[in-house]
Coordinates of C-alpha atoms and ligand atoms in Angstrom, one line a residue:
M1 CA 0.0 -0.1 0.3
N2 CA 1.1 3.9 0.3
K3 CA 1.7 6.1 2.4
Y4 CA 0.6 9.5 1.5
T5 CA 3.0 12.1 3.1
E6 CA 3.0 14.7 0.3
I7 CA -0.6 15.3 0.4
H8 CA -1.5 19.2 2.0
P9 CA -4.7 20.1 1.4
N10 CA -5.8 24.0 2.4
G11 CA -8.3 23.9 4.8
Q12 CA -8.7 27.2 4.7
R13 CA -8.8 27.7 1.7
A14 CA -11.7 25.6 1.3
Y15 CA -13.4 27.2 3.5
Q16 CA -13.1 30.4 1.4
F17 CA -14.1 28.6 -1.5
V18 CA -17.7 27.6 0.4
A19 CA -17.7 31.6 1.8
D20 CA -17.5 32.8 -1.9
T21 CA -20.6 30.9 -2.8
A22 CA -23.1 30.8 -0.1
Y23 CA -25.6 31.9 -1.7
V24 CA -28.9 29.2 -3.3
R25 CA -27.6 28.0 -6.7
E26 CA -31.2 25.7 -7.6
S27 CA -30.5 24.5 -11.0
G28 CA -30.6 27.1 -13.7
T29 CA -30.6 30.0 -12.3
K30 CA -28.6 32.3 -11.5
G31 CA -27.0 31.5 -8.5
E32 CA -26.7 28.3 -10.3
H33 CA -24.7 30.2 -13.9
K34 CA -23.0 32.4 -11.3
A35 CA -20.9 29.6 -9.0
A36 CA -20.2 27.6 -12.2
E37 CA -18.2 30.7 -13.3
Y38 CA -16.5 30.7 -9.9
I39 CA -15.5 27.4 -10.3
L40 CA -14.1 27.4 -13.5
K41 CA -12.6 30.8 -12.8
E42 CA -10.7 29.2 -9.6
A43 CA -9.5 25.8 -11.4
E44 CA -8.4 28.3 -14.1
Q45 CA -6.1 30.4 -11.4
A46 CA -5.1 26.9 -10.3
A47 CA -4.3 25.3 -13.0
A48 CA -1.9 28.7 -14.4
Q49 CA -0.7 28.9 -10.6
T50 CA 1.5 25.6 -12.0
G51 CA 2.5 26.7 -15.3
K52 CA 1.8 23.3 -16.4
S53 CA -0.1 23.6 -19.1
V54 CA 0.9 21.1 -20.8
Y55 CA -0.6 18.4 -19.3
I56 CA -3.5 20.3 -17.6
Q57 CA -6.3 21.1 -20.2
T58 CA -8.6 24.2 -20.4
P59 CA -11.1 24.3 -17.8
R60 CA -14.6 24.1 -19.8
M61 CA -18.0 24.5 -18.7
E62 CA -20.2 22.0 -20.6
F63 CA -23.6 22.9 -21.1
F64 CA -27.3 21.1 -21.8
Q65 CA -30.5 21.2 -20.4
C66 CA -32.6 19.9 -17.1
P67 CA -35.7 19.8 -17.9
D68 CA -38.3 20.4 -14.9
F69 CA -41.8 21.1 -13.2
Q70 CA -42.6 23.9 -12.0
Q71 CA -45.3 24.7 -9.5
K72 CA -48.6 27.3 -11.0
K73 CA -50.8 26.5 -7.9
A74 CA -50.8 25.1 -5.0
E75 CA -54.4 25.5 -2.7
L76 CA -55.9 23.1 -0.2
V77 CA -59.3 24.5 1.3
I78 CA -60.6 22.4 4.4
C79 CA -64.5 23.1 3.7
Q80 CA -66.3 20.7 6.3
P81 CA -66.6 20.3 9.3
Y82 CA -65.0 24.1 9.1
K83 CA -63.7 26.1 6.3
K84 CA -60.1 26.9 5.9
A85 CA -57.2 27.1 3.8
Y86 CA -53.9 25.7 4.9
P87 CA -50.5 26.9 2.9
V88 CA -48.8 23.7 0.7
R89 CA -46.1 23.1 -1.6
A90 CA -47.4 20.8 -4.7
Y91 CA -45.2 17.7 -5.1
L92 CA -43.4 18.2 -8.5
N93 CA -44.3 15.1 -10.5
G94 CA -45.9 16.4 -13.3
A95 CA -49.9 15.6 -12.2
C96 CA -52.2 18.0 -11.9
T97 CA -56.2 18.1 -10.9
L98 CA -58.9 19.6 -12.1
E99 CA -59.4 23.5 -13.1
E100 CA -61.2 24.4 -10.6
G101 CA -59.2 21.1 -8.1
I102 CA -61.3 18.8 -6.3
T103 CA -64.2 18.4 -4.0
A104 CA -63.8 15.3 -2.1
P105 CA -63.6 13.2 0.9
F106 CA -60.6 13.9 2.9
L107 CA -58.8 11.3 4.9
F108 CA -56.0 10.9 7.6
V109 CA -54.8 7.1 6.7
G110 CA -51.7 7.4 9.0
K111 CA -48.6 5.9 6.9
G112 CA -50.8 4.5 4.4
D113 CA -51.6 0.7 5.0
D114 CA -53.7 -1.5 3.8
I115 CA -57.0 -1.3 6.2
S116 CA -57.1 2.6 6.4
L117 CA -56.5 3.2 2.3
S118 CA -59.6 0.3 2.1
Q119 CA -61.8 3.7 2.7
A120 CA -59.9 5.6 0.6
K121 CA -61.8 5.7 -3.1
G122 CA -62.7 9.2 -4.4
A123 CA -60.9 11.0 -1.4
V124 CA -57.9 12.8 -0.8
V125 CA -55.8 11.4 1.9
L126 CA -53.4 13.5 4.3
V127 CA -50.0 11.1 4.6
C128 CA -47.5 11.5 7.4
D129 CA -44.0 11.5 6.3
P130 CA -42.6 12.6 2.6
I131 CA -43.9 9.7 0.1
R132 CA -42.1 7.7 -2.4
E133 CA -43.1 6.7 -5.8
D134 CA -44.4 3.0 -4.1
T135 CA -46.8 4.6 -1.9
I136 CA -47.7 7.4 -5.0
N137 CA -48.9 4.2 -6.3
K138 CA -50.3 2.5 -3.8
I139 CA -52.8 5.3 -3.0
K140 CA -53.5 6.0 -6.6
A141 CA -54.5 1.9 -6.8
A142 CA -56.7 2.9 -3.7
G143 CA -58.7 5.0 -5.8
A144 CA -57.7 8.1 -4.0
L145 CA -57.9 11.1 -6.0
G146 CA -55.0 13.3 -4.4
F147 CA -52.7 13.1 -1.9
V148 CA -51.4 15.5 1.3
T149 CA -48.2 14.5 2.7
V150 CA -46.9 16.1 6.0
C151 CA -43.3 17.5 6.6
G152 CA -41.7 19.9 9.1
T153 CA -41.3 19.5 12.6
P154 CA -43.8 20.5 16.2
L155 CA -40.5 23.1 17.0
D156 CA -40.7 25.3 14.4
Q157 CA -41.9 28.8 13.9
G158 CA -42.0 31.5 11.2
E159 CA -39.7 30.5 8.0
D160 CA -40.1 27.5 9.5
R161 CA -43.8 27.1 9.0
I162 CA -42.9 27.1 4.7
P163 CA -44.4 23.3 2.9
T164 CA -40.8 21.6 2.4
Q165 CA -41.0 20.9 -1.7
Y166 CA -40.7 17.7 -3.2
R167 CA -40.2 16.3 -6.4
R168 CA -41.2 12.9 -7.4
K169 CA -40.3 11.6 -11.0
A170 CA -43.0 9.0 -11.1
G171 CA -46.6 8.7 -10.2
D172 CA -49.3 10.9 -12.0
L173 CA -51.6 11.8 -8.6
P174 CA -51.3 15.4 -8.3
G175 CA -50.2 16.1 -4.2
A176 CA -49.4 18.8 -1.9
S177 CA -47.1 18.6 1.5
V178 CA -48.7 20.9 4.5
H179 CA -46.9 21.6 7.8
Y180 CA -46.6 19.6 11.0
L181 CA -48.7 22.1 12.7
D182 CA -50.9 22.7 10.1
A183 CA -51.8 18.6 10.0
V184 CA -51.9 18.2 13.2
E185 CA -55.1 20.8 13.3
I186 CA -56.5 19.2 10.4
V187 CA -56.0 15.5 12.2
E188 CA -57.7 17.1 15.1
K189 CA -60.4 18.9 14.1
Q190 CA -61.8 15.5 12.0
A191 CA -61.3 18.0 8.6
S192 CA -64.1 15.5 6.3
Q193 CA -64.0 16.7 3.3
C194 CA -61.7 19.1 1.2
C195 CA -61.0 21.3 -2.2
L196 CA -57.1 20.6 -3.2
N197 CA -55.9 22.4 -6.4
I198 CA -52.9 21.8 -7.9
Q199 CA -51.6 23.0 -11.3
Q200 CA -47.7 22.9 -12.5
S201 CA -46.1 23.6 -15.6
E202 CA -43.0 21.5 -17.3
I203 CA -40.1 24.0 -17.6
S204 CA -36.0 23.0 -18.9
R205 CA -33.6 24.0 -17.9
N206 CA -29.9 26.2 -18.6
S207 CA -27.2 23.8 -16.9
A208 CA -23.6 23.5 -16.7
N209 CA -21.1 21.0 -15.4
V210 CA -17.6 22.4 -14.8
A211 CA -14.5 20.4 -15.9
V212 CA -11.0 20.1 -15.9
R213 CA -8.2 17.6 -17.4
I214 CA -4.9 16.6 -16.1
L215 CA -3.5 14.5 -18.6
G216 CA -1.6 11.2 -17.4
T217 CA 1.7 10.3 -17.2
D218 CA 2.1 6.4 -17.7
F219 CA -1.5 5.8 -18.9
P220 CA -3.3 8.2 -20.2
E221 CA -5.9 6.5 -21.7
E222 CA -7.4 5.8 -18.5
I223 CA -9.2 8.0 -16.9
V224 CA -9.8 8.6 -13.2
T225 CA -13.1 11.4 -12.0
V226 CA -13.1 12.9 -8.7
T227 CA -16.7 15.0 -8.0
A228 CA -18.8 16.8 -6.4
H229 CA -22.6 18.6 -7.0
Y230 CA -22.5 22.2 -6.9
D231 CA -26.0 23.2 -7.5
S232 CA -28.2 23.4 -4.1
V233 CA -32.4 23.0 -3.7
P234 CA -34.3 26.3 -3.6
E235 CA -34.4 26.3 0.0
G236 CA -31.3 26.9 1.5
P237 CA -27.8 27.5 0.2
G238 CA -26.5 24.3 0.6
A239 CA -22.8 24.6 1.9
Y240 CA -22.9 21.3 3.9
D241 CA -25.3 19.7 0.2
N242 CA -22.6 20.5 -1.4
M243 CA -20.7 23.4 -2.0
S244 CA -18.3 21.7 0.7
G245 CA -17.6 18.2 -1.5
G246 CA -17.3 21.3 -4.5
A247 CA -14.2 22.9 -2.6
M248 CA -12.4 19.4 -2.1
V249 CA -12.6 18.5 -5.2
M250 CA -11.0 21.7 -6.3
E251 CA -8.2 20.9 -3.4
A252 CA -7.7 17.1 -5.4
F253 CA -7.2 20.0 -8.6
H254 CA -4.7 21.9 -7.0
H255 CA -3.4 18.2 -5.2
F256 CA -2.8 16.5 -8.7
A257 CA -2.2 19.9 -10.9
E258 CA 1.3 19.9 -8.7
H259 CA 1.5 15.7 -8.5
R260 CA 0.6 14.6 -12.6
P261 CA -1.0 11.6 -11.7
A262 CA 0.2 8.4 -13.6
R263 CA -3.2 7.8 -15.2
T264 CA -6.2 10.7 -16.5
M265 CA -8.0 12.7 -14.1
E266 CA -11.1 14.7 -15.0
F267 CA -12.2 17.1 -11.9
I268 CA -15.7 18.1 -12.4
W269 CA -18.2 19.8 -10.3
F270 CA -21.9 18.8 -11.7
G271 CA -24.8 20.9 -11.7
S272 CA -28.5 19.6 -11.3
E273 CA -27.6 17.0 -9.2
E274 CA -31.0 18.0 -6.8
K275 CA -32.9 17.5 -10.0
G276 CA -32.3 13.7 -10.2
L277 CA -28.3 13.4 -11.5
V278 CA -29.2 15.7 -14.3
G279 CA -25.3 16.8 -14.8
S280 CA -24.0 13.8 -13.8
Q281 CA -25.9 11.4 -16.0
N282 CA -25.7 14.2 -18.9
Y283 CA -21.9 14.5 -18.7
V284 CA -22.0 10.0 -19.3
K285 CA -24.1 10.7 -22.1
S286 CA -22.0 13.9 -23.9
H287 CA -18.4 11.6 -22.9
E288 CA -20.4 8.1 -24.0
G289 CA -17.5 7.4 -26.2
E290 CA -15.0 7.4 -24.0
M291 CA -16.7 5.7 -20.5
S292 CA -15.5 2.3 -20.9
S293 CA -11.6 4.4 -20.1
H294 CA -13.3 5.3 -16.9
V295 CA -11.2 3.0 -14.2
F296 CA -12.9 4.8 -11.7
N297 CA -15.0 7.8 -9.8
L298 CA -14.4 9.4 -6.7
N299 CA -17.9 11.8 -5.4
V300 CA -18.3 13.3 -2.8
D301 CA -21.6 14.8 -1.6
L302 CA -22.6 16.5 1.8
A303 CA -19.1 17.7 3.9
G304 CA -17.5 19.8 5.5
Q305 CA -19.1 19.7 9.3
L306 CA -16.8 19.8 11.9
L307 CA -19.4 17.6 14.2
G308 CA -19.5 13.7 12.7
G309 CA -17.6 11.1 10.7
N310 CA -16.4 10.0 6.8
V311 CA -18.1 7.9 5.7
L312 CA -17.2 6.2 2.1
G313 CA -19.7 4.8 0.5
V314 CA -18.4 2.3 -1.6
T315 CA -19.9 0.7 -4.9
A316 CA -17.7 -2.0 -6.3
D317 CA -16.4 -5.2 -6.1
P318 CA -15.8 -5.7 -2.2
T319 CA -12.1 -5.9 -3.4
V320 CA -11.8 -2.0 -3.1
C321 CA -13.2 -2.2 0.5
A322 CA -10.6 -4.3 1.4
E323 CA -7.8 -2.2 0.2
L324 CA -9.3 1.0 0.7
K325 CA -9.2 -0.3 4.8
N326 CA -5.4 -0.2 4.4
L327 CA -5.1 2.2 2.6
M328 CA -6.8 5.3 5.4
E329 CA -4.9 2.8 8.3
E330 CA -1.6 3.2 6.9
N331 CA -2.7 6.9 6.3
Q332 CA -4.1 7.0 9.5
L333 CA -7.8 8.7 8.0
G334 CA -10.5 7.3 10.1
V335 CA -13.5 6.6 7.9
T336 CA -16.3 4.3 7.9
I337 CA -16.4 2.1 4.3
K338 CA -19.4 0.9 3.0
N339 CA -20.3 -1.5 0.3
Q340 CA -23.4 0.0 -1.1
V341 CA -25.3 2.0 -3.4
W342 CA -25.0 5.8 -2.6
A343 CA -27.5 7.8 -3.9
S344 CA -25.5 10.9 -5.4
D345 CA -23.2 11.1 -8.9
S346 CA -21.3 8.5 -8.0
N347 CA -24.2 5.9 -9.2
T348 CA -23.9 7.4 -12.8
F349 CA -20.9 6.4 -13.4
A350 CA -21.8 2.8 -11.1
W351 CA -24.5 2.3 -13.2
K352 CA -22.4 2.6 -16.4
G353 CA -19.9 0.2 -15.2
V354 CA -17.4 2.2 -13.9
P355 CA -16.9 1.3 -9.7
A356 CA -17.8 4.4 -7.3
L357 CA -17.6 5.6 -4.3
T358 CA -19.1 8.9 -2.6
L359 CA -17.4 10.1 0.9
N360 CA -19.8 11.0 2.6
R361 CA -20.1 12.9 6.6
D362 CA -23.4 13.2 8.6
G363 CA -24.1 16.9 9.1
F364 CA -27.1 19.3 9.4
G365 CA -29.4 21.0 7.9
M366 CA -29.7 19.6 4.2
H367 CA -32.0 20.8 1.7
T368 CA -33.3 23.9 4.4
R369 CA -32.1 27.7 4.7
H370 CA -30.1 25.9 7.8
D371 CA -27.3 24.4 5.7
T372 CA -25.3 28.1 5.7
V373 CA -21.0 28.3 5.5
E374 CA -21.6 28.8 9.7
Y375 CA -21.5 25.6 10.2
I376 CA -18.8 24.4 7.9
S377 CA -15.3 23.5 9.3
P378 CA -11.9 24.2 7.8
R379 CA -10.4 21.2 9.6
A380 CA -13.5 19.5 8.5
L381 CA -13.1 20.3 5.3
E382 CA -9.4 19.7 5.0
E383 CA -9.3 16.0 7.0
G384 CA -12.0 15.4 4.3
A385 CA -10.2 16.9 1.6
K386 CA -6.8 14.6 2.9
T387 CA -9.2 11.2 2.5
L388 CA -10.4 12.1 -0.9
C389 CA -6.9 13.1 -1.8
T390 CA -5.2 9.6 -0.5
A391 CA -8.1 7.9 -2.0
A392 CA -7.8 9.9 -5.6
A393 CA -4.3 9.0 -5.8
W394 CA -4.4 5.6 -5.0
V395 CA -6.4 5.0 -8.5
A396 CA -4.6 7.7 -10.3
N397 CA -1.2 6.0 -9.3
E398 CA -0.9 2.2 -8.7
P399 CA 0.2 0.7 -11.4
E400 CA -1.4 -2.2 -11.3
L401 CA -5.2 -2.2 -10.0
S402 CA -6.1 -5.4 -7.7
F403 CA -10.2 -5.0 -8.7
E404 CA -12.1 -5.7 -11.9
R405 CA -13.7 -2.4 -13.6
E406 CA -17.6 -3.8 -12.6
I407 CA -20.0 -3.8 -10.7
P408 CA -21.6 -6.7 -8.2
E409 CA -24.5 -8.0 -9.9
D410 CA -26.9 -7.1 -6.6
M411 CA -26.0 -3.6 -7.1
K412 CA -26.3 -3.7 -10.6
R413 CA -30.2 -4.7 -9.6
E414 CA -29.7 -2.5 -7.1
L415 CA -29.4 0.3 -9.8
E416 CA -31.4 -0.8 -12.4
K417 CA -33.9 -0.4 -9.9
Y418 CA -33.0 3.5 -8.5
F419 CA -32.7 4.7 -12.4
A420 CA -36.0 2.5 -13.3
Ligands
ZN1 ZN1 -26.2 17.0 -2.5

C-alpha cells in the first residue's frame, strides 16, 4: 500500500471557496450560473499557478438542459366540518388536478397502511411523511384522487413553517405537502371534506457542468474522475450539501496539478444534481465514447461540518473496500467503509459499469435554509480533502489495480431499480 505524506490540502482555502458561493444555487438560476463561473475561474487560476499547461487542459463548461416542473398553483381548503385554507406546496411530479380543483372527502390514513387505504376511494388522503413512488402508486391503486403529506416538526416557527417542496418523477397523482402543525390541526378537527387544487407546468432549465482534465503520465488513456455537485436546493445555500464537496474537489485539483498522476484525471463539478443527478447523467451521455476508459469515480456529497464521521460508500467489488481500508489505516485517516450503492452522482458512473464511491459526512440542515457556511469547518474540509486525495492518488497512480472494472450483480440490480 501507499503512505502519502505529500498530500496537504488547504482547509482555509477550501472554506473560502464555500464562503464565496454561499447563496442559493438551484439548477438553471442565476445563483447556479454565478457559481459555475466562480468554479471555472478558480480552476483556471489553479491551473495557471502551476504553469503546467502541457498536461493540464483548459478548464471548460459543458452546458445542458435540465427538464423540470414548476408549481403554478397549490391550494388546500378544508370545507367540512369547518372552512380553512392551509399553506401547501405541490409535489413536483407533473400531475395536476382539474382547473377548478378536486372537491372530495378528506381522509387521514396514517402512513398509508392497507386497512386505512381501503376507505380511500374517491378521497384526498393525508399521509404522514413524504412519500415515494411505491406509496403514491399504492394510494392511486386504492382509488384516491389526490394526497397530502406532512413535513417539518412541531418545533418549527416563522419561516420554518413553510412546507417543503418535494419532487418525485413518478406517480401521476396530484399531491401537496403541508406543515406538521397544520396537519395536527386538520386531524384534530376531523376534516372530512376538502378542495385540493394543484397546477404545474413542464419547464427546461439551462445548467452546466464545470470540468478540467489532467493528462496522466503512464496511462493517459485511463480516466479517473473526482466529482461533486455544486447546485443546491431552492430552500437554502447548500454549504454542506454540497459546496463543501465542491471545495474538496478543487483541493484535489490543486494537489494533482502539482503532482501529475499516472492516469488521466478529470475533475468535475456537476450542476442539477438536486433535480435527479441530471448533470452527471448528461456527462456520461456526452462522453459516451470514452466511458469504457473510465476506471474509477470518486464523488463527494455532504461534507465539511465539524462533528460527524467520514464514510466511503463504495459501489464496487468488495476488494476495493479491503484495499481502501488498508490505505486509510496506513495513512491514519478515520473512515467507515460501506459497500453499497449511494444515492448521489457516483451511481451514475456505477450504472455505466465504472467502480465508484461517494465520500460522505453526517451533518445538519440538508435541504433547508439552515444549510449555511456557519456550520462548515476548515478542519473538517481539510481532513475530508485529504481522505479524498489519498483514495484518488491510489487509483490514479497504482500501476496495477487489484480490482475488476465491474459492478457486483446485486448492486447492478439495485441501480436498475434506482434509475427505473
Ligand atoms: Zn447533495
